[in-house]
Amino acid sequence: MIALLSAVSVRSQSNGSSDKMTDKEIDEMVCQIIGLRPQGAKLLVSDALTKAAQVQADYMLKIDQMTHDNNEAGPFDQRQKDSGLDNWGGGAENVATSDSVNQVMGQWKNSPKHMQNMQNTDYNVVGVAKNGKYWAQEFAKDTSSPPKGREVQCNGQKNNRGFTKNGGSSDSQEQESTGPESQGDNNSPHVPECNAPQNDDEEGTNNYSVTWH
């Protein structure tokens, strides 16, 4: 089953075996995100957001459910701030269930709301994590000068589908992510914009979008 959740644009006014991301997987995912953005748009890996993403991935594994809610650590904006991101200027969260970096990125790319979060250049820091089949991406605007984070060195050719680590075409990444819930416009997950979670349970997928104003 492929499933996605996305929480978008907030402006400022363990149960089971552990299977977490390796450093290589983190850099691979971040390079793919950078490849979706305009050339030169900075995106740094934040220790604070990595911690926040891991908190959510661990929680989803614990309750064995994909969700933006967290009864232990609070909503995602609170989790991002509590993780140590002191100068928080807004943020977003993507979560999903999947088997690999390429597959989960393929799912998120085929969902407009998730893609919007990944391409939003207002967000200059990111944290990514997984535990088991549960994945989380945390995006935020760090208003520190300069923003705090690690720059990933992405080798390979940039195109409209993202970076490839070996400098070749990323078509294989798209092919790996194909499936009944992630192929083409007709099968892309529907993620409505709303002020509260909406359940759209169709063909085994659960899709939510949550917007805070």
Short mmCIF file of C-alpha atoms in Angstrom, two decimals:
data_model
loop_
_atom_site.label_atom_id
_atom_site.label_comp_id
_atom_site.label_asym_id
_atom_site.label_seq_id
_atom_site.Cartn_x
_atom_site.Cartn_y
_atom_site.Cartn_z
CA MET A 1 0.00 0.00 0.00
CA ILE A 2 1.26 3.47 -0.88
CA ALA A 3 0.09 6.32 1.28
CA LEU A 4 0.94 9.98 1.71
CA LEU A 5 0.19 12.86 4.03
CA SER A 6 1.25 16.46 3.69
CA ALA A 7 1.00 19.46 5.96
CA VAL A 8 1.61 22.75 4.25
CA SER A 9 2.76 26.27 4.94
CA VAL A 10 2.67 27.44 8.51
CA ARG A 11 3.69 31.03 8.99
CA SER A 12 4.92 32.32 12.33
CA GLN A 13 2.52 35.39 13.80
CA SER A 14 9.15 2.41 19.76
CA ASN A 15 7.31 -0.40 18.67
CA GLY A 16 8.81 -2.85 16.14
CA SER A 17 12.36 -3.05 14.84
CA SER A 18 14.28 0.15 14.17
CA ASP A 19 15.16 0.80 10.51
CA LYS A 20 16.44 4.35 10.20
CA MET A 21 18.01 6.32 7.34
CA THR A 22 21.72 6.08 6.71
CA ASP A 23 23.78 9.22 6.09
CA LYS A 24 23.96 8.20 2.43
CA GLU A 25 20.16 7.94 2.20
CA ILE A 26 19.74 11.34 3.85
CA ASP A 27 22.12 12.99 1.39
CA GLU A 28 20.47 11.18 -1.53
CA MET A 29 17.01 12.43 -0.56
CA VAL A 30 18.19 15.98 0.08
CA CYS A 31 19.99 16.05 -3.28
CA GLN A 32 16.78 14.96 -5.01
CA ILE A 33 14.89 17.77 -3.25
CA ILE A 34 17.55 20.31 -4.25
CA GLY A 35 17.25 19.10 -7.82
CA LEU A 36 13.57 20.07 -7.83
CA ARG A 37 14.36 23.66 -6.88
CA PRO A 38 15.70 26.59 -8.90
CA GLN A 39 19.46 26.47 -9.34
CA GLY A 40 21.22 28.22 -6.50
CA ALA A 41 18.34 27.91 -4.01
CA LYS A 42 19.96 27.00 -0.70
CA LEU A 43 18.70 24.07 1.33
CA LEU A 44 20.69 23.05 4.40
CA VAL A 45 20.30 19.90 6.49
CA SER A 46 19.25 21.01 9.97
CA ASP A 47 20.12 18.88 12.99
CA ALA A 48 17.02 20.26 14.70
CA LEU A 49 14.68 19.32 11.85
CA THR A 50 16.36 15.93 11.46
CA LYS A 51 15.52 15.34 15.11
CA ALA A 52 11.92 16.50 14.54
CA ALA A 53 11.54 14.21 11.52
CA GLN A 54 12.89 11.25 13.48
CA VAL A 55 10.49 11.97 16.34
CA GLN A 56 7.56 11.73 13.93
CA ALA A 57 8.85 8.66 12.08
CA ASP A 58 9.39 6.89 15.41
CA TYR A 59 5.91 7.86 16.60
CA MET A 60 4.23 6.61 13.43
CA LEU A 61 6.04 3.28 13.79
CA LYS A 62 5.04 3.09 17.45
CA ILE A 63 1.33 3.49 16.69
CA ASP A 64 1.66 1.81 13.26
CA GLN A 65 -0.22 4.62 11.54
CA MET A 66 0.70 7.42 9.16
CA THR A 67 -0.23 10.75 10.71
CA HIS A 68 0.75 14.36 11.27
CA ASP A 69 -0.63 14.16 14.80
CA ASN A 70 1.61 13.25 17.69
CA ASN A 71 -0.01 12.81 21.09
CA GLU A 72 3.41 12.76 22.73
CA ALA A 73 5.21 15.66 21.01
CA GLY A 74 2.42 17.84 19.63
CA PRO A 75 1.69 19.18 16.11
CA PHE A 76 4.49 19.46 13.59
CA ASP A 77 5.09 23.20 14.04
CA GLN A 78 5.54 22.70 17.78
CA ARG A 79 7.83 19.72 17.16
CA GLN A 80 9.99 21.78 14.81
CA LYS A 81 10.39 24.57 17.36
CA ASP A 82 10.93 22.21 20.30
CA SER A 83 13.65 20.37 18.38
CA GLY A 84 15.93 23.38 18.73
CA LEU A 85 15.10 25.55 15.71
CA ASP A 86 15.16 28.83 17.61
CA ASN A 87 14.49 31.28 14.77
CA TRP A 88 11.50 29.59 13.17
CA GLY A 89 9.71 31.48 10.39
CA GLY A 90 7.24 28.87 9.16
CA GLY A 91 7.37 25.27 8.07
CA ALA A 92 5.81 22.22 6.49
CA GLU A 93 5.84 18.46 6.86
CA ASN A 94 5.50 15.53 4.45
CA VAL A 95 4.96 11.97 5.66
CA ALA A 96 4.45 8.71 3.80
CA THR A 97 4.82 4.96 3.90
CA SER A 98 7.21 3.43 1.39
CA ASP A 99 10.14 1.06 0.87
CA SER A 100 13.02 3.21 -0.43
CA VAL A 101 14.26 6.77 -1.00
CA ASN A 102 13.52 6.61 -4.72
CA GLN A 103 10.05 5.16 -4.21
CA VAL A 104 8.96 7.63 -1.55
CA MET A 105 10.36 10.57 -3.53
CA GLY A 106 8.43 9.33 -6.56
CA GLN A 107 5.24 9.32 -4.53
CA TRP A 108 5.82 12.82 -3.18
CA LYS A 109 6.74 14.17 -6.62
CA ASN A 110 3.44 12.86 -8.01
CA SER A 111 1.38 14.66 -5.35
CA PRO A 112 1.00 18.43 -5.92
CA LYS A 113 0.90 19.39 -2.23
CA HIS A 114 3.98 17.35 -1.35
CA MET A 115 5.79 18.68 -4.41
CA GLN A 116 4.89 22.23 -3.37
CA ASN A 117 6.52 21.68 0.03
CA MET A 118 9.69 20.31 -1.54
CA GLN A 119 9.95 23.16 -4.07
CA ASN A 120 9.10 26.01 -1.70
CA THR A 121 12.26 28.13 -1.58
CA ASP A 122 11.00 29.99 1.49
CA TYR A 123 12.12 26.87 3.35
CA ASN A 124 15.91 26.98 3.63
CA VAL A 125 16.43 24.09 6.07
CA VAL A 126 15.26 20.49 5.99
CA GLY A 127 15.33 17.32 8.06
CA VAL A 128 14.43 13.84 6.81
CA ALA A 129 14.01 10.55 8.63
CA LYS A 130 12.39 7.14 8.54
CA ASN A 131 11.67 4.25 10.83
CA GLY A 132 10.56 1.03 9.21
CA LYS A 133 8.15 1.91 6.40
CA TYR A 134 7.35 5.35 7.82
CA TRP A 135 9.06 8.44 6.34
CA ALA A 136 9.00 12.11 7.35
CA GLN A 137 10.31 15.31 5.79
CA GLU A 138 10.43 18.53 7.83
CA PHE A 139 10.87 21.88 6.06
CA ALA A 140 11.26 25.26 7.72
CA LYS A 141 12.44 28.81 7.25
CA ASP A 142 15.35 29.50 9.58
CA THR A 143 15.52 33.26 10.00
CA SER A 144 18.98 33.09 11.59
CA SER A 145 21.71 34.92 9.69
CA PRO A 146 23.14 32.76 8.36
CA PRO A 147 20.72 29.82 8.69
CA LYS A 148 22.10 26.87 10.63
CA GLY A 149 22.72 23.61 8.82
CA ARG A 150 24.96 21.37 6.78
CA GLU A 151 25.35 21.82 3.04
CA VAL A 152 25.10 18.59 1.06
CA GLN A 153 27.46 18.14 -1.87
CA CYS A 154 25.32 16.79 -4.69
CA ASN A 155 27.19 15.15 -7.55
CA GLY A 156 25.44 14.46 -10.82
CA GLN A 157 23.36 16.12 -13.45
CA LYS A 158 20.48 18.34 -12.50
CA ASN A 159 17.25 18.15 -14.48
CA ASN A 160 13.54 18.72 -13.90
CA ARG A 161 13.25 15.39 -12.12
CA GLY A 162 16.06 15.99 -9.66
CA PHE A 163 19.67 15.04 -9.07
CA THR A 164 21.17 11.67 -9.83
CA LYS A 165 24.15 10.63 -7.76
CA ASN A 166 25.94 9.03 -10.72
CA GLY A 167 25.48 11.89 -13.17
CA GLY A 168 23.12 9.91 -15.39
CA SER A 169 19.44 10.14 -16.11
CA SER A 170 17.04 9.94 -13.19
CA ASP A 171 14.46 8.03 -15.25
CA SER A 172 15.22 4.90 -13.24
CA GLN A 173 14.13 6.71 -10.11
CA GLU A 174 10.79 7.49 -11.69
CA GLN A 175 10.40 3.90 -12.83
CA GLU A 176 11.15 2.55 -9.39
CA SER A 177 8.38 4.69 -7.96
CA THR A 178 5.73 3.51 -10.42
CA GLY A 179 2.63 1.81 -9.09
CA PRO A 180 -1.15 2.02 -9.17
CA GLU A 181 -1.19 4.96 -6.74
CA SER A 182 1.71 6.93 -8.22
CA GLN A 183 1.49 6.80 -12.01
CA GLY A 184 0.31 9.78 -14.03
CA ASP A 185 -2.25 12.44 -13.27
CA ASN A 186 -5.16 10.04 -13.04
CA ASN A 187 -3.55 8.01 -10.30
CA SER A 188 -1.73 10.73 -8.39
CA PRO A 189 -2.93 10.95 -4.79
CA HIS A 190 -5.62 13.58 -4.24
CA VAL A 191 -4.57 15.87 -1.40
CA PRO A 192 -7.25 18.51 -0.75
CA GLU A 193 -6.36 21.82 0.89
CA CYS A 194 -8.37 22.26 4.04
CA ASN A 195 -8.22 23.46 7.63
CA ALA A 196 -8.60 20.03 9.16
CA PRO A 197 -7.62 16.50 8.16
CA GLN A 198 -9.81 15.03 5.44
CA ASN A 199 -9.87 11.29 4.83
CA ASP A 200 -9.98 10.23 1.18
CA ASP A 201 -9.78 6.46 1.32
CA GLU A 202 -9.73 5.16 -2.24
CA GLU A 203 -8.07 2.04 -3.58
CA GLY A 204 -6.18 1.52 -0.36
CA THR A 205 -4.64 4.99 -0.07
CA ASN A 206 -5.16 7.51 2.70
CA ASN A 207 -4.38 11.10 1.77
CA TYR A 208 -4.59 14.15 4.00
CA SER A 209 -3.59 17.75 3.75
CA VAL A 210 -3.59 20.12 6.69
CA THR A 211 -3.12 23.87 6.44
CA TRP A 212 -2.67 26.21 9.36
CA HIS A 213 -3.33 29.92 8.73
#
